[in-house]
Short mmCIF file of C-alpha atoms in Angstrom, two decimals:
data_model
loop_
_atom_site.label_atom_id
_atom_site.label_comp_id
_atom_site.label_asym_id
_atom_site.label_seq_id
_atom_site.Cartn_x
_atom_site.Cartn_y
_atom_site.Cartn_z
CA MET A 1 -53.13 -143.69 -22.07
CA SER A 2 -55.35 -143.18 -19.04
CA ALA A 3 -56.34 -145.02 -15.93
CA SER A 4 -59.37 -144.47 -13.76
CA ASN A 5 -60.89 -145.72 -10.55
CA PRO A 6 -64.57 -146.37 -11.33
CA ALA A 7 -65.55 -146.08 -7.67
CA GLN A 8 -63.79 -142.77 -7.23
CA ASP A 9 -64.04 -141.43 -10.78
CA THR A 10 -60.67 -139.66 -10.74
CA ILE A 11 -58.77 -140.09 -14.02
CA ILE A 12 -54.98 -140.01 -14.45
CA ARG A 13 -53.75 -138.93 -17.90
CA ARG A 14 -50.19 -138.78 -19.13
CA TYR A 15 -49.17 -135.33 -20.34
CA GLY A 16 -49.80 -134.77 -24.03
CA THR A 17 -51.88 -132.74 -26.48
CA ALA A 18 -55.04 -134.81 -26.03
CA ALA A 19 -54.79 -134.81 -22.25
CA ILE A 20 -54.33 -131.03 -22.16
CA ALA A 21 -57.30 -130.54 -24.50
CA ASP A 22 -59.51 -132.65 -22.22
CA ALA A 23 -58.24 -130.85 -19.13
CA ALA A 24 -58.90 -127.46 -20.75
CA ALA A 25 -62.47 -128.55 -21.49
CA LEU A 26 -62.94 -129.39 -17.82
CA ILE A 27 -61.50 -126.00 -16.82
CA ARG A 28 -63.88 -124.15 -19.15
CA ALA A 29 -66.74 -126.21 -17.69
CA GLY A 30 -65.83 -124.94 -14.22
CA ARG A 31 -64.16 -128.09 -12.88
CA PRO A 32 -60.71 -128.23 -11.24
CA VAL A 33 -57.86 -130.34 -12.62
CA ALA A 34 -54.59 -131.38 -10.95
CA ILE A 35 -51.49 -130.59 -13.00
CA PRO A 36 -47.75 -130.30 -12.34
CA THR A 37 -45.80 -127.08 -12.14
CA GLU A 38 -42.05 -126.78 -11.64
CA THR A 39 -42.68 -126.47 -7.87
CA VAL A 40 -45.42 -128.95 -6.86
CA TYR A 41 -48.60 -130.34 -8.44
CA GLY A 42 -51.35 -127.72 -8.44
CA LEU A 43 -55.14 -128.00 -8.34
CA ALA A 44 -56.13 -125.63 -11.14
CA ALA A 45 -59.46 -123.97 -11.88
CA ASP A 46 -60.66 -120.93 -13.82
CA ALA A 47 -59.66 -118.01 -11.59
CA THR A 48 -62.36 -115.79 -13.10
CA ASN A 49 -65.15 -118.21 -12.14
CA GLY A 50 -66.11 -118.00 -8.46
CA ASP A 51 -68.01 -121.29 -8.54
CA ALA A 52 -65.00 -123.08 -10.05
CA VAL A 53 -62.66 -121.62 -7.43
CA ALA A 54 -65.10 -122.68 -4.70
CA GLN A 55 -64.65 -126.26 -5.93
CA ILE A 56 -60.91 -125.96 -5.16
CA TYR A 57 -61.68 -124.94 -1.58
CA ALA A 58 -64.22 -127.76 -1.28
CA ALA A 59 -61.86 -130.42 -2.67
CA LYS A 60 -59.00 -129.33 -0.43
CA GLY A 61 -61.06 -128.48 2.65
CA ARG A 62 -59.18 -125.17 2.58
CA PRO A 63 -60.06 -122.26 4.93
CA ALA A 64 -61.72 -119.49 2.94
CA PHE A 65 -59.44 -116.81 4.42
CA ASN A 66 -56.37 -118.35 2.79
CA PRO A 67 -55.89 -116.82 -0.71
CA LEU A 68 -54.79 -118.69 -3.82
CA ILE A 69 -52.02 -118.08 -6.35
CA VAL A 70 -53.25 -117.20 -9.84
CA HIS A 71 -51.12 -118.61 -12.66
CA VAL A 72 -50.74 -116.67 -15.91
CA ALA A 73 -49.17 -117.43 -19.28
CA ASP A 74 -47.04 -114.28 -19.44
CA LEU A 75 -46.58 -110.71 -18.25
CA ASP A 76 -49.14 -109.34 -20.69
CA GLN A 77 -51.86 -111.49 -19.15
CA ALA A 78 -50.67 -110.57 -15.66
CA GLN A 79 -50.91 -106.83 -16.37
CA GLY A 80 -54.61 -107.22 -17.11
CA ILE A 81 -55.04 -108.57 -13.57
CA ALA A 82 -52.77 -106.52 -11.29
CA ILE A 83 -50.96 -103.19 -11.04
CA PHE A 84 -47.21 -103.53 -11.59
CA ASP A 85 -44.84 -100.89 -10.27
CA GLU A 86 -41.24 -100.59 -11.50
CA THR A 87 -39.94 -103.11 -8.93
CA ALA A 88 -42.61 -105.66 -9.78
CA LEU A 89 -41.83 -105.33 -13.49
CA ARG A 90 -38.13 -105.82 -12.81
CA LEU A 91 -38.78 -108.96 -10.75
CA ALA A 92 -41.15 -110.40 -13.36
CA ALA A 93 -38.70 -109.69 -16.18
CA TYR A 94 -35.88 -111.45 -14.31
CA PHE A 95 -37.63 -114.42 -12.66
CA TRP A 96 -40.63 -115.23 -14.88
CA PRO A 97 -41.40 -117.82 -15.98
CA GLY A 98 -40.32 -119.43 -12.74
CA PRO A 99 -41.05 -120.11 -9.06
CA LEU A 100 -41.59 -116.51 -7.87
CA THR A 101 -45.06 -115.24 -6.90
CA LEU A 102 -45.78 -111.51 -6.75
CA VAL A 103 -48.52 -110.16 -4.47
CA LEU A 104 -49.76 -106.98 -6.15
CA PRO A 105 -52.74 -104.60 -6.01
CA ARG A 106 -55.71 -105.79 -8.04
CA ALA A 107 -56.23 -103.80 -11.25
CA PRO A 108 -59.44 -101.69 -11.32
CA ASP A 109 -60.97 -104.09 -13.86
CA CYS A 110 -59.36 -107.22 -12.38
CA PRO A 111 -61.27 -110.27 -13.70
CA ILE A 112 -60.23 -112.57 -10.85
CA ALA A 113 -63.07 -113.84 -8.65
CA ALA A 114 -62.96 -112.35 -5.14
CA ILE A 115 -63.02 -115.82 -3.58
CA ALA A 116 -59.61 -116.53 -5.15
CA THR A 117 -58.08 -113.58 -3.30
CA ALA A 118 -60.01 -114.26 -0.05
CA GLY A 119 -61.49 -110.77 -0.34
CA LEU A 120 -58.09 -109.05 -0.16
CA PRO A 121 -57.32 -105.97 -2.32
CA THR A 122 -54.28 -107.80 -3.68
CA VAL A 123 -53.78 -110.80 -5.94
CA ALA A 124 -50.93 -113.34 -5.91
CA LEU A 125 -49.60 -113.91 -9.46
CA ARG A 126 -47.09 -116.34 -10.90
CA CYS A 127 -45.98 -117.21 -14.42
CA PRO A 128 -45.03 -120.90 -14.22
CA GLY A 129 -42.12 -122.40 -16.12
CA HIS A 130 -43.55 -125.92 -16.45
CA ARG A 131 -44.75 -127.06 -19.88
CA ALA A 132 -47.92 -128.72 -18.57
CA MET A 133 -49.26 -125.74 -16.63
CA GLN A 134 -48.29 -123.35 -19.43
CA ALA A 135 -50.09 -125.54 -21.96
CA LEU A 136 -53.24 -125.70 -19.81
CA ILE A 137 -53.37 -121.92 -19.28
CA ARG A 138 -53.08 -121.32 -23.02
CA ALA A 139 -55.45 -124.12 -24.06
CA SER A 140 -58.14 -123.07 -21.59
CA GLY A 141 -57.71 -119.35 -22.30
CA ARG A 142 -58.06 -118.61 -18.59
CA PRO A 143 -55.81 -117.49 -15.73
CA LEU A 144 -55.74 -120.45 -13.35
CA ALA A 145 -56.03 -120.37 -9.59
CA ALA A 146 -53.93 -123.31 -8.43
CA PRO A 147 -52.90 -124.10 -4.85
CA SER A 148 -51.07 -127.37 -4.20
CA ALA A 149 -53.15 -130.41 -5.15
CA ASN A 150 -53.55 -131.94 -1.70
CA ALA A 151 -55.99 -131.82 1.19
CA SER A 152 -55.50 -128.52 3.05
CA GLY A 153 -52.63 -128.63 5.53
CA ALA A 154 -51.33 -131.99 4.26
CA ILE A 155 -47.99 -132.72 2.61
CA SER A 156 -47.66 -131.03 -0.77
CA PRO A 157 -47.63 -133.37 -3.80
CA THR A 158 -44.58 -133.72 -6.04
CA ARG A 159 -45.93 -136.71 -8.01
CA ALA A 160 -49.28 -137.65 -9.51
CA ALA A 161 -49.53 -140.56 -7.05
CA HIS A 162 -49.39 -138.08 -4.15
CA VAL A 163 -52.34 -136.19 -5.64
CA LEU A 164 -54.38 -139.35 -6.00
CA ALA A 165 -53.59 -140.45 -2.44
CA SER A 166 -54.90 -137.14 -1.10
CA LEU A 167 -57.71 -136.13 -3.47
CA ASN A 168 -58.92 -139.34 -5.12
CA GLY A 169 -62.66 -139.02 -5.72
CA ARG A 170 -62.69 -135.26 -5.08
CA ILE A 171 -61.49 -134.10 -8.51
CA ALA A 172 -62.05 -135.15 -12.13
CA MET A 173 -58.52 -135.51 -13.52
CA VAL A 174 -54.80 -135.57 -12.77
CA ILE A 175 -52.29 -134.80 -15.53
CA ASP A 176 -49.17 -136.87 -14.87
CA ASP A 177 -45.91 -135.41 -16.19
CA GLY A 178 -43.55 -137.08 -13.74
CA PRO A 179 -42.02 -135.66 -10.55
CA THR A 180 -41.74 -131.91 -10.15
CA GLY A 181 -38.39 -130.16 -10.44
CA HIS A 182 -38.10 -127.93 -7.37
CA GLY A 183 -40.38 -129.92 -5.05
CA LEU A 184 -40.99 -126.82 -2.95
CA GLU A 185 -43.66 -124.14 -3.37
CA SER A 186 -42.81 -120.81 -4.95
CA THR A 187 -41.20 -117.90 -3.15
CA ILE A 188 -43.81 -115.18 -2.46
CA VAL A 189 -42.96 -111.48 -2.22
CA ALA A 190 -44.98 -108.28 -2.04
CA PRO A 191 -43.33 -105.28 -3.75
CA GLY A 192 -44.45 -101.94 -2.31
CA ALA A 193 -43.49 -98.31 -1.80
CA ASP A 194 -41.39 -99.19 1.26
CA GLY A 195 -39.58 -102.11 -0.38
CA VAL A 196 -40.14 -105.80 -1.07
CA ARG A 197 -41.58 -107.97 1.69
CA LEU A 198 -40.82 -111.69 1.87
CA LEU A 199 -44.10 -113.48 2.59
CA ARG A 200 -42.94 -117.06 2.01
CA PRO A 201 -39.42 -118.34 1.31
CA GLY A 202 -38.97 -120.73 -1.60
CA PRO A 203 -36.73 -121.73 -4.51
CA VAL A 204 -35.90 -118.11 -5.41
CA THR A 205 -33.80 -117.04 -2.45
CA ALA A 206 -33.87 -113.68 -0.69
CA ASP A 207 -30.30 -112.96 -1.81
CA ARG A 208 -31.22 -113.41 -5.47
CA ILE A 209 -34.23 -111.12 -5.14
CA ALA A 210 -32.18 -108.50 -3.31
CA GLY A 211 -29.61 -108.69 -6.09
CA VAL A 212 -32.27 -107.72 -8.63
CA THR A 213 -34.00 -105.02 -6.57
CA GLY A 214 -30.85 -103.57 -5.00
CA ALA A 215 -32.30 -103.62 -1.47
CA PRO A 216 -32.68 -106.24 1.28
CA LEU A 217 -36.07 -107.86 1.69
CA LEU A 218 -38.35 -106.70 4.50
CA SER A 219 -40.22 -108.96 6.93
CA ALA A 220 -43.87 -109.79 6.34
CA ASN A 221 -46.57 -107.80 8.11
CA ALA A 222 -48.94 -109.56 10.51
CA GLY A 223 -51.95 -111.46 9.18
CA ILE A 224 -52.62 -113.74 6.21
CA GLN A 225 -51.48 -111.84 3.10
CA SER A 226 -50.68 -114.72 0.79
CA PRO A 227 -50.81 -118.51 0.46
CA GLY A 228 -48.57 -120.59 2.73
CA GLN A 229 -48.62 -118.25 5.74
CA MET A 230 -50.77 -120.37 8.05
CA ALA A 231 -48.85 -121.50 11.15
CA SER A 232 -49.77 -125.17 10.61
CA HIS A 233 -49.37 -126.33 7.02
CA TYR A 234 -47.84 -129.10 4.86
CA ALA A 235 -48.36 -131.55 7.76
CA PRO A 236 -48.06 -135.35 7.72
CA ALA A 237 -50.60 -137.38 9.65
CA LYS A 238 -47.92 -138.68 12.06
CA PRO A 239 -46.14 -136.66 14.78
CA LEU A 240 -43.12 -134.83 13.39
CA THR A 241 -40.03 -133.53 15.16
CA ILE A 242 -37.48 -131.27 13.46
CA ASP A 243 -33.88 -130.19 14.20
CA ASP A 244 -33.54 -133.60 15.84
CA ASP A 245 -29.90 -134.47 16.63
CA ALA A 246 -30.98 -137.60 18.50
CA PRO A 247 -34.08 -139.06 16.84
CA PRO A 248 -36.18 -141.21 19.17
CA PRO A 249 -35.98 -145.01 18.74
CA GLY A 250 -38.49 -146.26 16.19
CA ALA A 251 -38.85 -142.93 14.38
CA PHE A 252 -38.70 -142.67 10.57
CA VAL A 253 -35.59 -140.51 10.24
CA ILE A 254 -35.09 -138.00 7.42
CA GLY A 255 -31.50 -136.85 7.05
CA LEU A 256 -29.06 -134.80 5.01
CA GLY A 257 -25.45 -135.72 4.38
CA ALA A 258 -23.49 -138.32 6.33
CA ASP A 259 -25.87 -139.00 9.23
CA ALA A 260 -27.72 -142.32 9.38
CA CYS A 261 -31.35 -142.07 8.27
CA ASP A 262 -34.25 -143.87 6.60
CA PHE A 263 -34.67 -141.27 3.84
CA GLN A 264 -31.66 -139.36 2.53
CA LEU A 265 -32.53 -135.89 1.20
CA SER A 266 -29.07 -135.49 -0.34
CA ALA A 267 -26.05 -137.68 0.33
CA ARG A 268 -23.76 -134.84 -0.72
CA GLY A 269 -25.56 -132.28 1.46
CA ASP A 270 -26.95 -130.34 -1.52
CA LEU A 271 -29.78 -128.13 -0.25
CA VAL A 272 -31.34 -127.72 -3.71
CA GLU A 273 -31.57 -131.51 -4.07
CA ALA A 274 -32.90 -131.70 -0.51
CA ALA A 275 -35.67 -129.22 -1.29
CA ALA A 276 -36.74 -131.23 -4.33
CA ARG A 277 -36.98 -134.40 -2.20
CA LEU A 278 -38.48 -132.92 0.98
CA PHE A 279 -42.14 -133.73 0.38
CA ASP A 280 -41.23 -137.16 -1.04
CA ALA A 281 -39.50 -137.81 2.29
CA LEU A 282 -42.52 -136.73 4.34
CA HIS A 283 -44.82 -138.85 2.19
CA ALA A 284 -42.49 -141.83 2.69
CA GLY A 285 -42.47 -141.31 6.45
CA ASP A 286 -46.25 -141.05 6.55
CA ALA A 287 -46.59 -144.29 4.54
CA SER A 288 -44.08 -146.20 6.70
CA ASP A 289 -44.91 -148.47 9.63
CA ARG A 290 -43.11 -146.12 12.06
CA PRO A 291 -45.15 -144.22 14.67
CA MET A 292 -43.49 -140.84 14.07
CA ILE A 293 -41.14 -138.88 11.78
CA ALA A 294 -37.93 -137.14 12.85
CA VAL A 295 -35.90 -134.75 10.70
CA ARG A 296 -32.23 -134.16 11.43
CA PRO A 297 -30.99 -130.53 11.48
CA ILE A 298 -30.81 -128.74 8.12
CA ALA A 299 -28.72 -125.59 7.62
CA ARG A 300 -30.66 -122.32 7.54
CA THR A 301 -28.80 -120.87 4.57
CA GLY A 302 -29.98 -120.24 0.99
CA ILE A 303 -32.89 -122.51 0.12
CA GLY A 304 -32.40 -124.19 3.50
CA ILE A 305 -34.39 -121.28 4.94
CA ALA A 306 -37.39 -122.35 2.84
CA ILE A 307 -36.91 -126.02 3.78
CA ASN A 308 -36.93 -125.15 7.49
CA ASP A 309 -39.98 -122.91 7.00
CA ARG A 310 -41.95 -125.84 5.53
CA LEU A 311 -40.75 -128.20 8.26
CA ARG A 312 -41.69 -125.76 11.03
CA ARG A 313 -45.20 -125.42 9.66
CA ALA A 314 -45.47 -129.18 9.14
CA ALA A 315 -44.51 -129.77 12.78
CA THR A 316 -46.97 -127.20 14.18
CA PRO A 317 -50.24 -128.78 15.39
CA PRO A 318 -53.38 -127.25 13.85
CA SER A 319 -55.20 -124.79 16.09
CA PRO A 320 -58.51 -126.02 17.55
CA ALA A 321 -60.39 -123.43 15.43
CA ALA A 322 -58.79 -124.55 12.14
#
């Protein structure tokens, strides 16, 4: 079953064999397709085709210096793209498929288009655990570059409707397989000779990674090394305040636990549930008739670190040069 908007020409297809086959045909033809992963909906294109990847940047309005994550079916495919040291292999064996991205040196014969890595000597790789993205990678026979399927800097999409609201008319197809599981983008780390650097917090927490590697994670170096490191990102159109103990009158209030609010992330204070609902909450606030959005304080422990990272970036105004 499919629906389309004739004026915009963006098609929504329910997940299934026929929908994946049609999406794979679009991928092989060099056109991007929106599809769910276990984190958020991604805008996927053939990562080996520079023209196809350029269409992702064009659809999103994404700065060309911000690299993309390349999604692979398995470790074998990944090892044809990047150089894995012992630590990287250990992390992949433990966390893949799943929401962990590894930033690794490009292999000498790396097939990934330079535009997908923003000209960096590294490539960001992830093996997704979602059936739809896995099926599309295998059906298309390509590694897929796939940032979140939204206009650059806007709230990340956790439902097909979010994709359509942001990119309607800019892309050919959205595969709808319901809401995403984690609702928060993948954790990104860069294994190296000096240890593992945390480039972006996410569903796989620093403690879990340290438990596998046997060493604490290091801080990121300066500069854009991976997706999701821009100071202003994931932003709603309305003004947003965070860590707000006393939300201003008239604000759309996002809360956690017992405090009064308009959108409850988790009545029982569960940070994992809160992460899965975070972008839904921001979308709801943006769609409301309130002039601004206020988020009550959220603990900076476990996945709460990732939640606060996304909120901080969402609340940071874009720079004039962006």
